[in-house]
mmCIF file of C-alpha atoms and ligand atoms in Angstrom:
data_model
loop_
_atom_site.group_PDB
_atom_site.id
_atom_site.type_symbol
_atom_site.label_atom_id
_atom_site.label_comp_id
_atom_site.label_asym_id
_atom_site.label_seq_id
_atom_site.Cartn_x
_atom_site.Cartn_y
_atom_site.Cartn_z
ATOM 1 C CA MET A 1 15.879 3.294 5.529
ATOM 2 C CA GLY A 2 12.518 1.697 6.022
ATOM 3 C CA ASN A 3 11.360 0.585 2.579
ATOM 4 C CA ILE A 4 8.383 2.724 1.591
ATOM 5 C CA ASP A 5 6.324 -0.259 0.359
ATOM 6 C CA ASN A 6 6.848 -2.051 3.678
ATOM 7 C CA ILE A 7 5.892 1.079 5.565
ATOM 8 C CA LEU A 8 2.734 1.480 3.494
ATOM 9 C CA ASN A 9 1.757 -2.079 4.336
ATOM 10 C CA GLY A 10 2.188 -1.544 8.073
ATOM 11 C CA HIS A 11 1.178 1.237 10.409
ATOM 12 C CA ILE A 12 2.074 4.587 8.934
ATOM 13 C CA PHE A 13 3.179 7.342 11.287
ATOM 14 C CA ILE A 14 3.877 10.505 9.333
ATOM 15 C CA ALA A 15 5.156 13.421 11.405
ATOM 16 C CA GLY A 16 7.036 16.661 11.045
ATOM 17 C CA PRO A 17 6.532 20.389 10.948
ATOM 18 C CA CYS A 18 3.749 22.066 8.989
ATOM 19 C CA SER A 19 6.396 23.919 6.946
ATOM 20 C CA ILE A 20 10.044 23.327 6.237
ATOM 21 C CA GLU A 21 11.478 26.402 7.945
ATOM 22 C CA SER A 22 15.196 26.017 7.273
ATOM 23 C CA ARG A 23 17.792 23.328 6.546
ATOM 24 C CA GLU A 24 18.842 23.141 10.210
ATOM 25 C CA HIS A 25 15.277 23.012 11.417
ATOM 26 C CA ILE A 26 14.129 20.152 9.195
ATOM 27 C CA PHE A 27 17.272 18.211 10.164
ATOM 28 C CA LYS A 28 16.465 18.729 13.831
ATOM 29 C CA MET A 29 12.846 17.697 13.285
ATOM 30 C CA ALA A 30 13.838 14.625 11.259
ATOM 31 C CA LYS A 31 15.945 13.399 14.135
ATOM 32 C CA LEU A 32 13.285 14.147 16.756
ATOM 33 C CA VAL A 33 10.322 12.605 14.936
ATOM 34 C CA LYS A 34 12.309 9.496 14.089
ATOM 35 C CA GLN A 35 13.301 9.126 17.749
ATOM 36 C CA SER A 36 9.623 9.500 18.660
ATOM 37 C CA GLY A 37 8.723 6.497 16.501
ATOM 38 C CA ALA A 38 7.515 8.116 13.273
ATOM 39 C CA ASN A 39 8.386 6.265 10.054
ATOM 40 C CA VAL A 40 7.783 9.046 7.496
ATOM 41 C CA LEU A 41 8.929 12.678 7.740
ATOM 42 C CA ARG A 42 6.606 15.445 6.574
ATOM 43 C CA GLY A 43 7.201 19.109 5.867
ATOM 44 C CA GLY A 44 5.583 21.623 3.539
ATOM 45 C CA ALA A 45 7.689 23.296 0.864
ATOM 46 C CA PHE A 46 4.892 24.869 -1.188
ATOM 47 C CA LYS A 47 2.223 26.071 1.242
ATOM 48 C CA PRO A 48 -1.269 26.827 -0.072
ATOM 49 C CA ARG A 49 -2.137 29.705 2.271
ATOM 50 C CA THR A 50 -5.482 31.429 2.639
ATOM 51 C CA SER A 51 -3.804 34.842 2.524
ATOM 52 C CA PRO A 52 -1.085 35.824 0.022
ATOM 53 C CA ASP A 53 0.531 37.772 2.847
ATOM 54 C CA SER A 54 1.213 34.592 4.855
ATOM 55 C CA PHE A 55 4.450 32.587 4.612
ATOM 56 C CA GLN A 56 4.239 30.633 1.354
ATOM 57 C CA GLY A 57 6.976 28.078 2.089
ATOM 58 C CA LEU A 58 10.561 27.972 0.848
ATOM 59 C CA GLY A 59 9.639 26.111 -2.351
ATOM 60 C CA LYS A 60 12.302 24.181 -4.254
ATOM 61 C CA GLU A 61 14.969 24.995 -1.676
ATOM 62 C CA ALA A 62 12.819 23.331 0.987
ATOM 63 C CA ILE A 63 12.431 20.146 -1.057
ATOM 64 C CA ASP A 64 16.225 20.013 -1.354
ATOM 65 C CA TYR A 65 16.531 20.270 2.465
ATOM 66 C CA LEU A 66 13.880 17.594 2.946
ATOM 67 C CA VAL A 67 15.650 15.221 0.552
ATOM 68 C CA GLU A 68 18.916 15.880 2.406
ATOM 69 C CA ALA A 69 17.168 15.057 5.690
ATOM 70 C CA LYS A 70 15.804 11.848 4.154
ATOM 71 C CA HIS A 71 19.302 10.597 3.416
ATOM 72 C CA LYS A 72 20.986 11.954 6.526
ATOM 73 C CA PHE A 73 18.441 10.515 8.936
ATOM 74 C CA ASP A 74 17.362 7.527 6.888
ATOM 75 C CA ILE A 75 13.645 8.237 6.805
ATOM 76 C CA PRO A 76 11.219 8.429 3.844
ATOM 77 C CA ILE A 77 9.616 11.797 3.124
ATOM 78 C CA ILE A 78 6.279 13.288 2.101
ATOM 79 C CA THR A 79 5.603 16.794 0.872
ATOM 80 C CA GLU A 80 2.763 18.569 -0.883
ATOM 81 C CA ILE A 81 2.573 19.426 -4.578
ATOM 82 C CA VAL A 82 0.488 22.415 -5.655
ATOM 83 C CA ASP A 83 1.101 22.452 -9.407
ATOM 84 C CA GLN A 84 1.943 19.777 -11.966
ATOM 85 C CA ARG A 85 4.657 22.055 -13.403
ATOM 86 C CA TYR A 86 6.737 21.245 -10.310
ATOM 87 C CA LEU A 87 6.541 17.465 -10.692
ATOM 88 C CA ASP A 88 10.229 17.182 -11.641
ATOM 89 C CA LEU A 89 11.155 18.427 -8.168
ATOM 90 C CA TYR A 90 9.551 15.343 -6.577
ATOM 91 C CA ASP A 91 11.837 12.606 -7.949
ATOM 92 C CA GLU A 92 13.266 11.782 -4.522
ATOM 93 C CA VAL A 93 10.066 12.378 -2.601
ATOM 94 C CA ASP A 94 8.601 9.057 -1.393
ATOM 95 C CA ILE A 95 4.959 10.110 -1.061
ATOM 96 C CA ILE A 96 3.437 13.082 -2.861
ATOM 97 C CA GLN A 97 0.736 14.916 -0.926
ATOM 98 C CA VAL A 98 -2.258 16.551 -2.596
ATOM 99 C CA GLY A 99 -3.603 19.116 -0.155
ATOM 100 C CA ALA A 100 -7.234 19.659 0.781
ATOM 101 C CA ARG A 101 -7.459 22.741 -1.414
ATOM 102 C CA ASN A 102 -6.342 20.783 -4.472
ATOM 103 C CA MET A 103 -8.466 17.672 -3.949
ATOM 104 C CA GLN A 104 -10.484 18.521 -7.047
ATOM 105 C CA ASN A 105 -7.667 20.068 -9.092
ATOM 106 C CA PHE A 106 -8.345 17.515 -11.803
ATOM 107 C CA GLU A 107 -5.462 18.486 -14.076
ATOM 108 C CA LEU A 108 -3.064 17.998 -11.163
ATOM 109 C CA LEU A 109 -4.684 14.643 -10.345
ATOM 110 C CA LYS A 110 -4.398 13.521 -13.992
ATOM 111 C CA ALA A 111 -0.725 14.477 -14.101
ATOM 112 C CA LEU A 112 -0.077 12.585 -10.857
ATOM 113 C CA SER A 113 -1.940 9.526 -12.126
ATOM 114 C CA LYS A 114 0.884 9.069 -14.619
ATOM 115 C CA THR A 115 3.503 8.672 -11.903
ATOM 116 C CA ASP A 116 4.120 5.481 -9.953
ATOM 117 C CA LYS A 117 4.654 7.305 -6.670
ATOM 118 C CA PRO A 118 2.476 6.764 -3.624
ATOM 119 C CA ILE A 119 0.064 9.697 -3.356
ATOM 120 C CA LEU A 120 -1.684 10.945 -0.246
ATOM 121 C CA LEU A 121 -4.947 12.688 -1.134
ATOM 122 C CA LYS A 122 -6.396 14.956 1.523
ATOM 123 C CA ARG A 123 -10.124 15.457 1.759
ATOM 124 C CA ASN A 124 -11.288 18.952 0.936
ATOM 125 C CA MET A 125 -12.992 20.590 3.934
ATOM 126 C CA GLY A 126 -16.183 20.972 1.891
ATOM 127 C CA ALA A 127 -16.163 17.644 0.076
ATOM 128 C CA THR A 128 -18.304 14.595 0.677
ATOM 129 C CA ILE A 129 -16.709 11.200 1.092
ATOM 130 C CA GLY A 130 -18.085 10.275 -2.346
ATOM 131 C CA GLU A 131 -16.383 13.271 -3.948
ATOM 132 C CA MET A 132 -13.129 12.267 -2.310
ATOM 133 C CA ILE A 133 -13.423 8.744 -3.669
ATOM 134 C CA SER A 134 -14.140 10.135 -7.152
ATOM 135 C CA ALA A 135 -11.047 12.342 -6.889
ATOM 136 C CA SER A 136 -9.023 9.248 -5.968
ATOM 137 C CA ASP A 137 -10.379 7.528 -9.115
ATOM 138 C CA TYR A 138 -8.505 10.162 -11.164
ATOM 139 C CA LEU A 139 -5.283 9.152 -9.404
ATOM 140 C CA ARG A 140 -5.946 5.467 -10.026
ATOM 141 C CA ALA A 141 -6.919 5.921 -13.677
ATOM 142 C CA ASN A 142 -3.553 4.694 -14.984
ATOM 143 C CA GLY A 143 -3.075 1.820 -12.597
ATOM 144 C CA ASN A 144 -1.427 3.484 -9.615
ATOM 145 C CA ASP A 145 -2.843 1.672 -6.575
ATOM 146 C CA LYS A 146 -0.584 3.285 -3.972
ATOM 147 C CA ILE A 147 -3.138 5.866 -2.970
ATOM 148 C CA LEU A 148 -3.641 6.998 0.616
ATOM 149 C CA LEU A 149 -6.828 8.828 1.531
ATOM 150 C CA CYS A 150 -6.520 11.359 4.332
ATOM 151 C CA GLU A 151 -9.377 12.551 6.534
ATOM 152 C CA ARG A 152 -8.311 15.967 7.847
ATOM 153 C CA GLY A 153 -11.555 17.485 9.129
ATOM 154 C CA ILE A 154 -14.475 19.133 7.413
ATOM 155 C CA ARG A 155 -16.124 22.491 7.851
ATOM 156 C CA THR A 156 -19.306 22.444 9.924
ATOM 157 C CA PHE A 157 -21.174 24.989 12.080
ATOM 158 C CA GLU A 158 -18.914 24.000 14.990
ATOM 159 C CA ASN A 159 -16.287 26.628 15.728
ATOM 160 C CA ALA A 160 -14.719 25.369 18.964
ATOM 161 C CA THR A 161 -12.187 23.554 16.796
ATOM 162 C CA ARG A 162 -10.616 24.552 13.467
ATOM 163 C CA TYR A 163 -12.484 21.830 11.540
ATOM 164 C CA THR A 164 -14.660 18.891 12.593
ATOM 165 C CA PHE A 165 -12.968 15.503 12.566
ATOM 166 C CA ASP A 166 -15.230 13.155 10.611
ATOM 167 C CA VAL A 167 -14.340 9.863 12.254
ATOM 168 C CA ASN A 168 -17.160 8.208 10.261
ATOM 169 C CA ALA A 169 -15.089 8.750 7.135
ATOM 170 C CA VAL A 170 -12.535 6.223 8.325
ATOM 171 C CA ALA A 171 -15.028 3.357 8.444
ATOM 172 C CA VAL A 172 -16.790 4.453 5.257
ATOM 173 C CA LEU A 173 -13.545 4.766 3.251
ATOM 174 C CA LYS A 174 -12.287 1.418 4.557
ATOM 175 C CA GLU A 175 -15.533 -0.221 3.506
ATOM 176 C CA LYS A 176 -15.914 1.474 0.112
ATOM 177 C CA THR A 177 -12.302 1.420 -1.115
ATOM 178 C CA ASN A 178 -9.294 -0.820 -0.725
ATOM 179 C CA LEU A 179 -7.013 2.177 -0.246
ATOM 180 C CA LYS A 180 -5.014 3.114 2.833
ATOM 181 C CA VAL A 181 -6.787 5.554 5.119
ATOM 182 C CA ILE A 182 -4.795 8.126 7.071
ATOM 183 C CA VAL A 183 -6.101 10.465 9.752
ATOM 184 C CA ASP A 184 -4.663 13.954 10.243
ATOM 185 C CA PRO A 185 -5.742 14.998 13.742
ATOM 186 C CA SER A 186 -3.684 18.208 13.559
ATOM 187 C CA HIS A 187 -5.739 19.989 10.910
ATOM 188 C CA ALA A 188 -8.923 18.169 11.992
ATOM 189 C CA THR A 189 -8.810 19.859 15.414
ATOM 190 C CA GLY A 190 -6.432 22.784 14.898
ATOM 191 C CA ILE A 191 -5.638 22.760 18.613
ATOM 192 C CA SER A 192 -2.669 20.888 20.035
ATOM 193 C CA ASP A 193 -4.545 19.814 23.201
ATOM 194 C CA TYR A 194 -7.047 17.819 21.140
ATOM 195 C CA VAL A 195 -4.653 16.168 18.717
ATOM 196 C CA LYS A 196 -4.110 13.066 20.835
ATOM 197 C CA SER A 197 -7.843 12.343 21.323
ATOM 198 C CA ALA A 198 -8.575 12.655 17.612
ATOM 199 C CA ALA A 199 -5.512 10.596 16.676
ATOM 200 C CA LEU A 200 -6.423 7.725 18.976
ATOM 201 C CA ALA A 201 -10.075 7.866 17.894
ATOM 202 C CA GLY A 202 -8.898 7.515 14.299
ATOM 203 C CA VAL A 203 -6.757 4.523 15.152
ATOM 204 C CA ALA A 204 -9.614 2.924 17.101
ATOM 205 C CA ALA A 205 -11.866 3.508 14.082
ATOM 206 C CA GLY A 206 -9.505 1.477 11.925
ATOM 207 C CA CYS A 207 -7.268 3.917 10.058
ATOM 208 C CA ASP A 208 -3.967 2.663 8.643
ATOM 209 C CA GLY A 209 -1.930 5.529 9.961
ATOM 210 C CA LEU A 210 -1.646 9.091 11.150
ATOM 211 C CA MET A 211 -0.190 12.341 9.896
ATOM 212 C CA ILE A 212 0.692 14.725 12.696
ATOM 213 C CA GLU A 213 2.272 18.173 12.817
ATOM 214 C CA VAL A 214 5.115 18.396 15.290
ATOM 215 C CA HIS A 215 7.476 21.220 16.263
ATOM 216 C CA ASP A 216 10.338 21.438 18.736
ATOM 217 C CA ASN A 217 9.117 24.895 19.723
ATOM 218 C CA PRO A 218 5.425 25.132 18.731
ATOM 219 C CA GLU A 219 5.156 28.790 19.808
ATOM 220 C CA GLN A 220 7.737 29.678 17.181
ATOM 221 C CA ALA A 221 6.325 27.585 14.320
ATOM 222 C CA LEU A 222 6.052 29.647 11.141
ATOM 223 C CA THR A 223 2.716 28.037 10.214
ATOM 224 C CA ASP A 224 -0.068 26.282 12.141
ATOM 225 C CA LYS A 225 1.543 26.832 15.542
ATOM 226 C CA ASP A 226 -1.698 26.312 17.493
ATOM 227 C CA GLN A 227 -1.940 22.683 16.414
ATOM 228 C CA ALA A 228 1.720 21.686 16.643
ATOM 229 C CA ILE A 229 2.545 19.143 19.333
ATOM 230 C CA SER A 230 5.939 18.387 20.857
ATOM 231 C CA PRO A 231 8.061 15.374 19.896
ATOM 232 C CA GLN A 232 7.379 13.979 23.366
ATOM 233 C CA GLN A 233 3.612 14.193 22.819
ATOM 234 C CA LEU A 234 4.099 12.526 19.446
ATOM 235 C CA GLU A 235 5.902 9.641 21.064
ATOM 236 C CA GLU A 236 3.054 9.162 23.516
ATOM 237 C CA ILE A 237 0.509 9.087 20.671
ATOM 238 C CA ILE A 238 2.549 6.547 18.706
ATOM 239 C CA VAL A 239 3.015 4.279 21.729
ATOM 240 C CA LYS A 240 -0.717 4.391 22.528
ATOM 241 C CA SER A 241 -1.683 3.918 18.871
ATOM 242 C CA LYS A 242 0.410 0.753 18.721
ATOM 243 C CA GLN A 243 -1.335 -0.517 21.839
ATOM 244 C CA ILE A 244 -4.715 0.111 20.196
ATOM 245 C CA TYR A 245 -3.575 -1.624 17.003
ATOM 246 C CA ASP A 246 -2.574 -4.606 19.145
ATOM 247 C CA VAL A 247 -6.023 -4.729 20.754
ATOM 248 C CA LEU A 248 -7.699 -4.530 17.341
ATOM 249 C CA LYS A 249 -5.538 -7.280 15.829
HETATM 250 C C1 LIG B 301 -0.803 20.262 5.342
HETATM 251 O O1 LIG B 301 -0.914 19.048 5.612
HETATM 252 O O2 LIG B 301 0.252 20.862 5.475
HETATM 253 C C2 LIG B 301 -1.962 21.017 4.857
HETATM 254 C C3 LIG B 301 -1.823 22.178 4.258
HETATM 255 O O3 LIG B 301 -3.125 20.408 5.116
HETATM 256 P P1 LIG B 301 -4.534 20.576 4.392
HETATM 257 O O4 LIG B 301 -4.265 20.487 2.917
HETATM 258 O O5 LIG B 301 -5.308 19.420 4.925
HETATM 259 O O6 LIG B 301 -5.085 21.899 4.823
HETATM 260 MN MN1 LIG B 302 -0.392 22.675 8.508
#
């Protein structure tokens, strides 16, 4: 398996479904995203949904499937945590994700600051860059420097896309912090047709990596189906991103 520290020091391509839908499905996705060039597998187990009536994720069971996929397909994994009470479930998770809705859940951030795991902090859709940096200070309070900051779109008056991708944030975060900066073009646009443009813009702006939602059958995705791209589209984005990284070298 790619060593997580090596991966974090290179170009980070995180990909996988929005949610872990079943054991078979995450296995299938692990294989496909790895073949497409991704070096970290994502999948949500605990989903913070706007409506309580929406699919909430398979919880602990899903983390077990993701960990199985990690070993079977030899790929590090990332999944979101929504409550510090679940921290014990994340022993084998390589990167812990703090979702946009929990960016300022300070008790969660304090609990995570005591771990030595890499943590990916997503920007809240209503937070300034400064507020995001302050949230990351909570994570760094006890010496953890493996923090990844993720720009995933902010809420503006624009409604042609789900959120508005703040490409400025990439340059600002790179200048103001020494943390890794990841772009999530899936949530930033919310529409699969625009994912590639936003991803490549993020790479051109100097981000350290991408996090992209992928599904073998986007129409059937249990969550965020409108923004899911195919493994083939993922491969194209990764190939082009590497070309841009080469130009920027
Ligand atoms: C996700 O990455 O699955 C997610 C829920 O994203 P966000 O927290 O940015 O909405
Ligand atoms: Mn999603």
